[in-house]
């Protein structure tokens, strides 16, 4: 919650002065409508150039060092832009300030609860749950074979080795002729080459 000095309204003397300036006396050109909690005053006057239309302006407090540092509440912005007919009261402005302070506190508590929950996006040095390690989908190794199975496996390997050696000793057969080559002798195939041609004398008609 913000301090009471931030949302405290004007004193009794300033309220009396606001009340006096708000009277729409005939000789006055500008009438005070209200003020915000920062001391900025909002005025209304009749514009004689634009067919007597009522104009709304704001006068910043002298405590503001620069115009860019002045902050106008949304309630007074609505009144200045003619989207709000009635000017906001001091009680309404105080309630809005307290509401924003409560919302900030609730948002800070929600952020704390959210940050306290471990997440996989956090760095490893934080409270991140440890990932599963050692999980594998591979099948377990078969149990060791007995003596007879080992002998049969050795015998099979010897037979395969002998068959490979016999295949190496056999003489290589000659290259077989392509059976499709004989079929292609009477037609244009892959080996066909165009013959040279020389033009002759053209016959006269």
PDB file of C-alpha atoms in Angstrom:
ATOM      1  CA  UNK A   1       0.000   0.000   0.000  1.00  0.00           C
ATOM      2  CA  UNK A   2       1.299   3.453  -0.856  1.00  0.00           C
ATOM      3  CA  UNK A   3       1.825   6.051   1.806  1.00  0.00           C
ATOM      4  CA  UNK A   4      -1.023   8.271   2.956  1.00  0.00           C
ATOM      5  CA  UNK A   5       0.808  11.364   1.780  1.00  0.00           C
ATOM      6  CA  UNK A   6       0.503  10.175  -1.807  1.00  0.00           C
ATOM      7  CA  UNK A   7      -3.291   9.877  -1.760  1.00  0.00           C
ATOM      8  CA  UNK A   8      -4.009  12.703   0.679  1.00  0.00           C
ATOM      9  CA  UNK A   9      -6.307  15.403  -0.684  1.00  0.00           C
ATOM     10  CA  UNK A  10      -5.902  19.178  -0.432  1.00  0.00           C
ATOM     11  CA  UNK A  11      -6.130  20.962   2.911  1.00  0.00           C
ATOM     12  CA  UNK A  12      -9.051  23.025   4.178  1.00  0.00           C
ATOM     13  CA  UNK A  13      -7.596  26.335   2.978  1.00  0.00           C
ATOM     14  CA  UNK A  14      -7.004  25.015  -0.503  1.00  0.00           C
ATOM     15  CA  UNK A  15     -10.453  23.434  -0.600  1.00  0.00           C
ATOM     16  CA  UNK A  16     -11.987  26.811   0.299  1.00  0.00           C
ATOM     17  CA  UNK A  17      -9.979  28.482  -2.445  1.00  0.00           C
ATOM     18  CA  UNK A  18     -11.142  25.813  -4.943  1.00  0.00           C
ATOM     19  CA  UNK A  19     -14.720  26.413  -3.865  1.00  0.00           C
ATOM     20  CA  UNK A  20     -14.403  30.163  -4.378  1.00  0.00           C
ATOM     21  CA  UNK A  21     -12.864  29.766  -7.833  1.00  0.00           C
ATOM     22  CA  UNK A  22     -15.557  27.297  -8.876  1.00  0.00           C
ATOM     23  CA  UNK A  23     -18.349  29.896  -8.516  1.00  0.00           C
ATOM     24  CA  UNK A  24     -19.526  30.895 -11.986  1.00  0.00           C
ATOM     25  CA  UNK A  25     -19.677  34.606 -11.422  1.00  0.00           C
ATOM     26  CA  UNK A  26     -20.546  36.861 -14.381  1.00  0.00           C
ATOM     27  CA  UNK A  27     -17.239  38.756 -14.439  1.00  0.00           C
ATOM     28  CA  UNK A  28     -15.073  35.623 -14.456  1.00  0.00           C
ATOM     29  CA  UNK A  29     -13.705  34.270 -17.691  1.00  0.00           C
ATOM     30  CA  UNK A  30     -12.511  30.935 -16.302  1.00  0.00           C
ATOM     31  CA  UNK A  31     -14.159  28.639 -13.775  1.00  0.00           C
ATOM     32  CA  UNK A  32     -12.366  26.064 -11.674  1.00  0.00           C
ATOM     33  CA  UNK A  33     -13.788  22.582 -12.083  1.00  0.00           C
ATOM     34  CA  UNK A  34     -11.494  20.541  -9.851  1.00  0.00           C
ATOM     35  CA  UNK A  35      -7.978  19.409  -9.021  1.00  0.00           C
ATOM     36  CA  UNK A  36      -6.054  16.157  -8.828  1.00  0.00           C
ATOM     37  CA  UNK A  37      -4.010  14.768  -5.956  1.00  0.00           C
ATOM     38  CA  UNK A  38      -0.785  16.235  -7.412  1.00  0.00           C
ATOM     39  CA  UNK A  39      -2.113  19.815  -7.247  1.00  0.00           C
ATOM     40  CA  UNK A  40      -2.896  20.305 -10.948  1.00  0.00           C
ATOM     41  CA  UNK A  41      -6.062  22.365 -11.480  1.00  0.00           C
ATOM     42  CA  UNK A  42      -8.606  21.932 -14.278  1.00  0.00           C
ATOM     43  CA  UNK A  43     -10.521  24.887 -15.675  1.00  0.00           C
ATOM     44  CA  UNK A  44     -13.361  25.544 -18.060  1.00  0.00           C
ATOM     45  CA  UNK A  45     -14.112  28.701 -20.042  1.00  0.00           C
ATOM     46  CA  UNK A  46     -16.276  29.785 -22.942  1.00  0.00           C
ATOM     47  CA  UNK A  47     -14.462  30.305 -26.226  1.00  0.00           C
ATOM     48  CA  UNK A  48     -15.878  33.402 -27.930  1.00  0.00           C
ATOM     49  CA  UNK A  49     -14.130  32.631 -31.229  1.00  0.00           C
ATOM     50  CA  UNK A  50     -15.683  29.174 -31.696  1.00  0.00           C
ATOM     51  CA  UNK A  51     -19.360  30.149 -31.231  1.00  0.00           C
ATOM     52  CA  UNK A  52     -19.128  30.185 -27.476  1.00  0.00           C
ATOM     53  CA  UNK A  53     -18.028  26.596 -27.111  1.00  0.00           C
ATOM     54  CA  UNK A  54     -16.832  25.521 -23.673  1.00  0.00           C
ATOM     55  CA  UNK A  55     -13.127  24.738 -23.565  1.00  0.00           C
ATOM     56  CA  UNK A  56     -11.369  22.608 -20.966  1.00  0.00           C
ATOM     57  CA  UNK A  57      -7.750  23.113 -19.930  1.00  0.00           C
ATOM     58  CA  UNK A  58      -5.338  22.066 -17.187  1.00  0.00           C
ATOM     59  CA  UNK A  59      -2.906  24.266 -15.270  1.00  0.00           C
ATOM     60  CA  UNK A  60       0.074  22.428 -13.917  1.00  0.00           C
ATOM     61  CA  UNK A  61       1.331  22.990 -10.423  1.00  0.00           C
ATOM     62  CA  UNK A  62       4.460  25.071  -9.927  1.00  0.00           C
ATOM     63  CA  UNK A  63       6.154  22.146  -8.181  1.00  0.00           C
ATOM     64  CA  UNK A  64       6.502  20.313 -11.512  1.00  0.00           C
ATOM     65  CA  UNK A  65      10.037  20.883 -12.859  1.00  0.00           C
ATOM     66  CA  UNK A  66       9.093  20.083 -16.453  1.00  0.00           C
ATOM     67  CA  UNK A  67       5.950  19.428 -18.467  1.00  0.00           C
ATOM     68  CA  UNK A  68       7.183  15.953 -19.396  1.00  0.00           C
ATOM     69  CA  UNK A  69       7.176  14.958 -15.698  1.00  0.00           C
ATOM     70  CA  UNK A  70       3.485  15.808 -15.225  1.00  0.00           C
ATOM     71  CA  UNK A  71       1.149  12.814 -15.022  1.00  0.00           C
ATOM     72  CA  UNK A  72      -2.577  13.218 -15.517  1.00  0.00           C
ATOM     73  CA  UNK A  73      -4.900  10.495 -14.262  1.00  0.00           C
ATOM     74  CA  UNK A  74      -7.157   8.649 -16.738  1.00  0.00           C
ATOM     75  CA  UNK A  75     -10.247  10.182 -15.078  1.00  0.00           C
ATOM     76  CA  UNK A  76      -9.104  13.716 -15.812  1.00  0.00           C
ATOM     77  CA  UNK A  77      -7.961  12.722 -19.291  1.00  0.00           C
ATOM     78  CA  UNK A  78     -11.492  11.573 -20.022  1.00  0.00           C
ATOM     79  CA  UNK A  79     -12.869  14.898 -18.819  1.00  0.00           C
ATOM     80  CA  UNK A  80     -10.408  16.916 -20.918  1.00  0.00           C
ATOM     81  CA  UNK A  81     -11.288  14.889 -24.052  1.00  0.00           C
ATOM     82  CA  UNK A  82     -15.038  15.330 -23.526  1.00  0.00           C
ATOM     83  CA  UNK A  83     -15.548  11.583 -23.046  1.00  0.00           C
ATOM     84  CA  UNK A  84     -16.656  12.240 -19.485  1.00  0.00           C
ATOM     85  CA  UNK A  85     -19.249  14.830 -18.559  1.00  0.00           C
ATOM     86  CA  UNK A  86     -18.707  15.112 -14.802  1.00  0.00           C
ATOM     87  CA  UNK A  87     -15.285  15.828 -13.319  1.00  0.00           C
ATOM     88  CA  UNK A  88     -13.823  13.189 -10.958  1.00  0.00           C
ATOM     89  CA  UNK A  89     -14.034  13.902  -7.236  1.00  0.00           C
ATOM     90  CA  UNK A  90     -11.208  13.701  -4.717  1.00  0.00           C
ATOM     91  CA  UNK A  91     -12.697  10.537  -3.178  1.00  0.00           C
ATOM     92  CA  UNK A  92     -12.802   8.862  -6.574  1.00  0.00           C
ATOM     93  CA  UNK A  93      -9.177   9.729  -7.249  1.00  0.00           C
ATOM     94  CA  UNK A  94      -8.080   8.449  -3.830  1.00  0.00           C
ATOM     95  CA  UNK A  95      -9.912   5.184  -4.398  1.00  0.00           C
ATOM     96  CA  UNK A  96      -8.239   4.760  -7.797  1.00  0.00           C
ATOM     97  CA  UNK A  97      -4.770   5.261  -6.271  1.00  0.00           C
ATOM     98  CA  UNK A  98      -5.453   2.708  -3.521  1.00  0.00           C
ATOM     99  CA  UNK A  99      -6.851   0.249  -6.078  1.00  0.00           C
ATOM    100  CA  UNK A 100      -3.714   0.485  -8.215  1.00  0.00           C
ATOM    101  CA  UNK A 101      -1.521  -0.048  -5.127  1.00  0.00           C
ATOM    102  CA  UNK A 102      -3.492  -3.176  -4.198  1.00  0.00           C
ATOM    103  CA  UNK A 103      -3.209  -4.495  -7.737  1.00  0.00           C
ATOM    104  CA  UNK A 104       0.566  -4.046  -7.641  1.00  0.00           C
ATOM    105  CA  UNK A 105       0.771  -5.995  -4.374  1.00  0.00           C
ATOM    106  CA  UNK A 106      -1.348  -8.821  -5.753  1.00  0.00           C
ATOM    107  CA  UNK A 107       0.741  -8.925  -8.922  1.00  0.00           C
ATOM    108  CA  UNK A 108       3.979  -9.081  -6.868  1.00  0.00           C
ATOM    109  CA  UNK A 109       2.612 -11.987  -4.783  1.00  0.00           C
ATOM    110  CA  UNK A 110       1.525 -13.811  -7.925  1.00  0.00           C
ATOM    111  CA  UNK A 111       5.023 -13.385  -9.384  1.00  0.00           C
ATOM    112  CA  UNK A 112       6.572 -14.777  -6.192  1.00  0.00           C
ATOM    113  CA  UNK A 113       4.329 -17.842  -6.289  1.00  0.00           C
ATOM    114  CA  UNK A 114       5.102 -18.358  -9.947  1.00  0.00           C
ATOM    115  CA  UNK A 115       8.864 -18.063  -9.427  1.00  0.00           C
ATOM    116  CA  UNK A 116       8.793 -20.490  -6.493  1.00  0.00           C
ATOM    117  CA  UNK A 117       7.574 -23.312  -8.726  1.00  0.00           C
ATOM    118  CA  UNK A 118      10.507 -25.177 -10.372  1.00  0.00           C
ATOM    119  CA  UNK A 119      10.588 -25.119 -14.134  1.00  0.00           C
ATOM    120  CA  UNK A 120      12.551 -26.931 -16.809  1.00  0.00           C
ATOM    121  CA  UNK A 121      13.461 -23.531 -18.276  1.00  0.00           C
ATOM    122  CA  UNK A 122      15.466 -22.561 -15.182  1.00  0.00           C
ATOM    123  CA  UNK A 123      19.237 -22.878 -14.979  1.00  0.00           C
ATOM    124  CA  UNK A 124      20.654 -26.116 -13.470  1.00  0.00           C
ATOM    125  CA  UNK A 125      21.779 -24.386 -10.245  1.00  0.00           C
ATOM    126  CA  UNK A 126      18.145 -23.683  -9.302  1.00  0.00           C
ATOM    127  CA  UNK A 127      15.523 -26.090  -8.026  1.00  0.00           C
ATOM    128  CA  UNK A 128      15.011 -27.836 -11.321  1.00  0.00           C
ATOM    129  CA  UNK A 129      13.893 -31.474 -11.134  1.00  0.00           C
ATOM    130  CA  UNK A 130      16.651 -33.855 -12.148  1.00  0.00           C
ATOM    131  CA  UNK A 131      16.114 -35.473 -15.557  1.00  0.00           C
ATOM    132  CA  UNK A 132      15.833 -39.218 -15.908  1.00  0.00           C
ATOM    133  CA  UNK A 133      19.321 -40.727 -16.411  1.00  0.00           C
ATOM    134  CA  UNK A 134      20.203 -44.278 -17.369  1.00  0.00           C
ATOM    135  CA  UNK A 135      16.966 -45.033 -19.175  1.00  0.00           C
ATOM    136  CA  UNK A 136      17.584 -47.065 -22.324  1.00  0.00           C
ATOM    137  CA  UNK A 137      15.331 -48.875 -24.750  1.00  0.00           C
ATOM    138  CA  UNK A 138      17.992 -51.402 -25.796  1.00  0.00           C
ATOM    139  CA  UNK A 139      17.321 -55.046 -25.149  1.00  0.00           C
ATOM    140  CA  UNK A 140      19.300 -56.805 -22.384  1.00  0.00           C
ATOM    141  CA  UNK A 141      22.266 -58.962 -23.362  1.00  0.00           C
ATOM    142  CA  UNK A 142      21.431 -62.664 -23.915  1.00  0.00           C
ATOM    143  CA  UNK A 143      22.546 -65.091 -21.202  1.00  0.00           C
ATOM    144  CA  UNK A 144      25.906 -66.803 -21.748  1.00  0.00           C
ATOM    145  CA  UNK A 145      25.692 -70.003 -23.800  1.00  0.00           C
ATOM    146  CA  UNK A 146      26.774 -73.404 -22.521  1.00  0.00           C
ATOM    147  CA  UNK A 147      29.696 -75.497 -23.839  1.00  0.00           C
ATOM    148  CA  UNK A 148      27.789 -77.278 -26.633  1.00  0.00           C
ATOM    149  CA  UNK A 149      26.432 -74.038 -28.054  1.00  0.00           C
ATOM    150  CA  UNK A 150      29.912 -72.566 -28.086  1.00  0.00           C
ATOM    151  CA  UNK A 151      31.264 -75.573 -30.037  1.00  0.00           C
ATOM    152  CA  UNK A 152      28.489 -75.373 -32.630  1.00  0.00           C
ATOM    153  CA  UNK A 153      29.119 -71.650 -33.108  1.00  0.00           C
ATOM    154  CA  UNK A 154      32.851 -72.241 -33.649  1.00  0.00           C
ATOM    155  CA  UNK A 155      32.116 -74.989 -36.167  1.00  0.00           C
ATOM    156  CA  UNK A 156      29.790 -72.754 -38.165  1.00  0.00           C
ATOM    157  CA  UNK A 157      32.440 -70.057 -38.335  1.00  0.00           C
ATOM    158  CA  UNK A 158      35.005 -72.541 -39.664  1.00  0.00           C
ATOM    159  CA  UNK A 159      32.612 -73.744 -42.387  1.00  0.00           C
ATOM    160  CA  UNK A 160      31.977 -70.182 -43.512  1.00  0.00           C
ATOM    161  CA  UNK A 161      35.706 -69.443 -43.657  1.00  0.00           C
ATOM    162  CA  UNK A 162      36.358 -72.584 -45.787  1.00  0.00           C
ATOM    163  CA  UNK A 163      33.572 -71.676 -48.200  1.00  0.00           C
ATOM    164  CA  UNK A 164      35.078 -68.207 -48.697  1.00  0.00           C
ATOM    165  CA  UNK A 165      38.515 -69.664 -49.441  1.00  0.00           C
ATOM    166  CA  UNK A 166      37.095 -72.115 -51.993  1.00  0.00           C
ATOM    167  CA  UNK A 167      35.300 -69.311 -53.757  1.00  0.00           C
ATOM    168  CA  UNK A 168      38.557 -67.398 -54.071  1.00  0.00           C
ATOM    169  CA  UNK A 169      40.383 -70.410 -55.577  1.00  0.00           C
ATOM    170  CA  UNK A 170      37.795 -71.038 -58.329  1.00  0.00           C
ATOM    171  CA  UNK A 171      38.762 -69.529 -61.721  1.00  0.00           C
ATOM    172  CA  UNK A 172      36.730 -66.614 -62.810  1.00  0.00           C
ATOM    173  CA  UNK A 173      34.349 -67.346 -65.615  1.00  0.00           C
ATOM    174  CA  UNK A 174      34.515 -65.371 -68.789  1.00  0.00           C
ATOM    175  CA  UNK A 175      32.366 -62.402 -69.216  1.00  0.00           C
ATOM    176  CA  UNK A 176      29.012 -63.448 -70.585  1.00  0.00           C
ATOM    177  CA  UNK A 177      27.779 -61.820 -73.683  1.00  0.00           C
ATOM    178  CA  UNK A 178      24.875 -59.470 -73.330  1.00  0.00           C
ATOM    179  CA  UNK A 179      21.820 -61.261 -74.845  1.00  0.00           C
ATOM    180  CA  UNK A 180      20.204 -57.964 -75.684  1.00  0.00           C
ATOM    181  CA  UNK A 181      23.118 -56.970 -77.893  1.00  0.00           C
ATOM    182  CA  UNK A 182      22.168 -59.503 -80.556  1.00  0.00           C
ATOM    183  CA  UNK A 183      18.633 -58.196 -80.634  1.00  0.00           C
ATOM    184  CA  UNK A 184      19.859 -54.664 -81.143  1.00  0.00           C
ATOM    185  CA  UNK A 185      22.066 -55.414 -84.164  1.00  0.00           C
ATOM    186  CA  UNK A 186      19.197 -54.910 -86.603  1.00  0.00           C
ATOM    187  CA  UNK A 187      18.034 -51.625 -85.066  1.00  0.00           C
ATOM    188  CA  UNK A 188      19.518 -48.371 -83.868  1.00  0.00           C
ATOM    189  CA  UNK A 189      20.848 -48.896 -80.401  1.00  0.00           C
ATOM    190  CA  UNK A 190      23.419 -47.485 -78.019  1.00  0.00           C
ATOM    191  CA  UNK A 191      26.319 -48.228 -80.434  1.00  0.00           C
ATOM    192  CA  UNK A 192      24.654 -46.613 -83.462  1.00  0.00           C
ATOM    193  CA  UNK A 193      26.560 -43.730 -85.065  1.00  0.00           C
ATOM    194  CA  UNK A 194      25.336 -41.512 -87.928  1.00  0.00           C
ATOM    195  CA  UNK A 195      27.087 -41.882 -91.292  1.00  0.00           C
ATOM    196  CA  UNK A 196      28.589 -39.008 -93.199  1.00  0.00           C
ATOM    197  CA  UNK A 197      26.444 -37.471 -95.945  1.00  0.00           C
ATOM    198  CA  UNK A 198      27.398 -35.333 -98.930  1.00  0.00           C
ATOM    199  CA  UNK A 199      24.694 -33.519-100.913  1.00  0.00           C
ATOM    200  CA  UNK A 200      24.363 -34.254-104.653  1.00  0.00           C
ATOM    201  CA  UNK A 201      23.205 -32.140-107.564  1.00  0.00           C
ATOM    202  CA  UNK A 202      19.533 -31.281-107.465  1.00  0.00           C
ATOM    203  CA  UNK A 203      17.436 -32.556-110.390  1.00  0.00           C
ATOM    204  CA  UNK A 204      15.781 -29.952-112.581  1.00  0.00           C
ATOM    205  CA  UNK A 205      12.075 -30.187-113.277  1.00  0.00           C
TER     206      UNK A 205
END
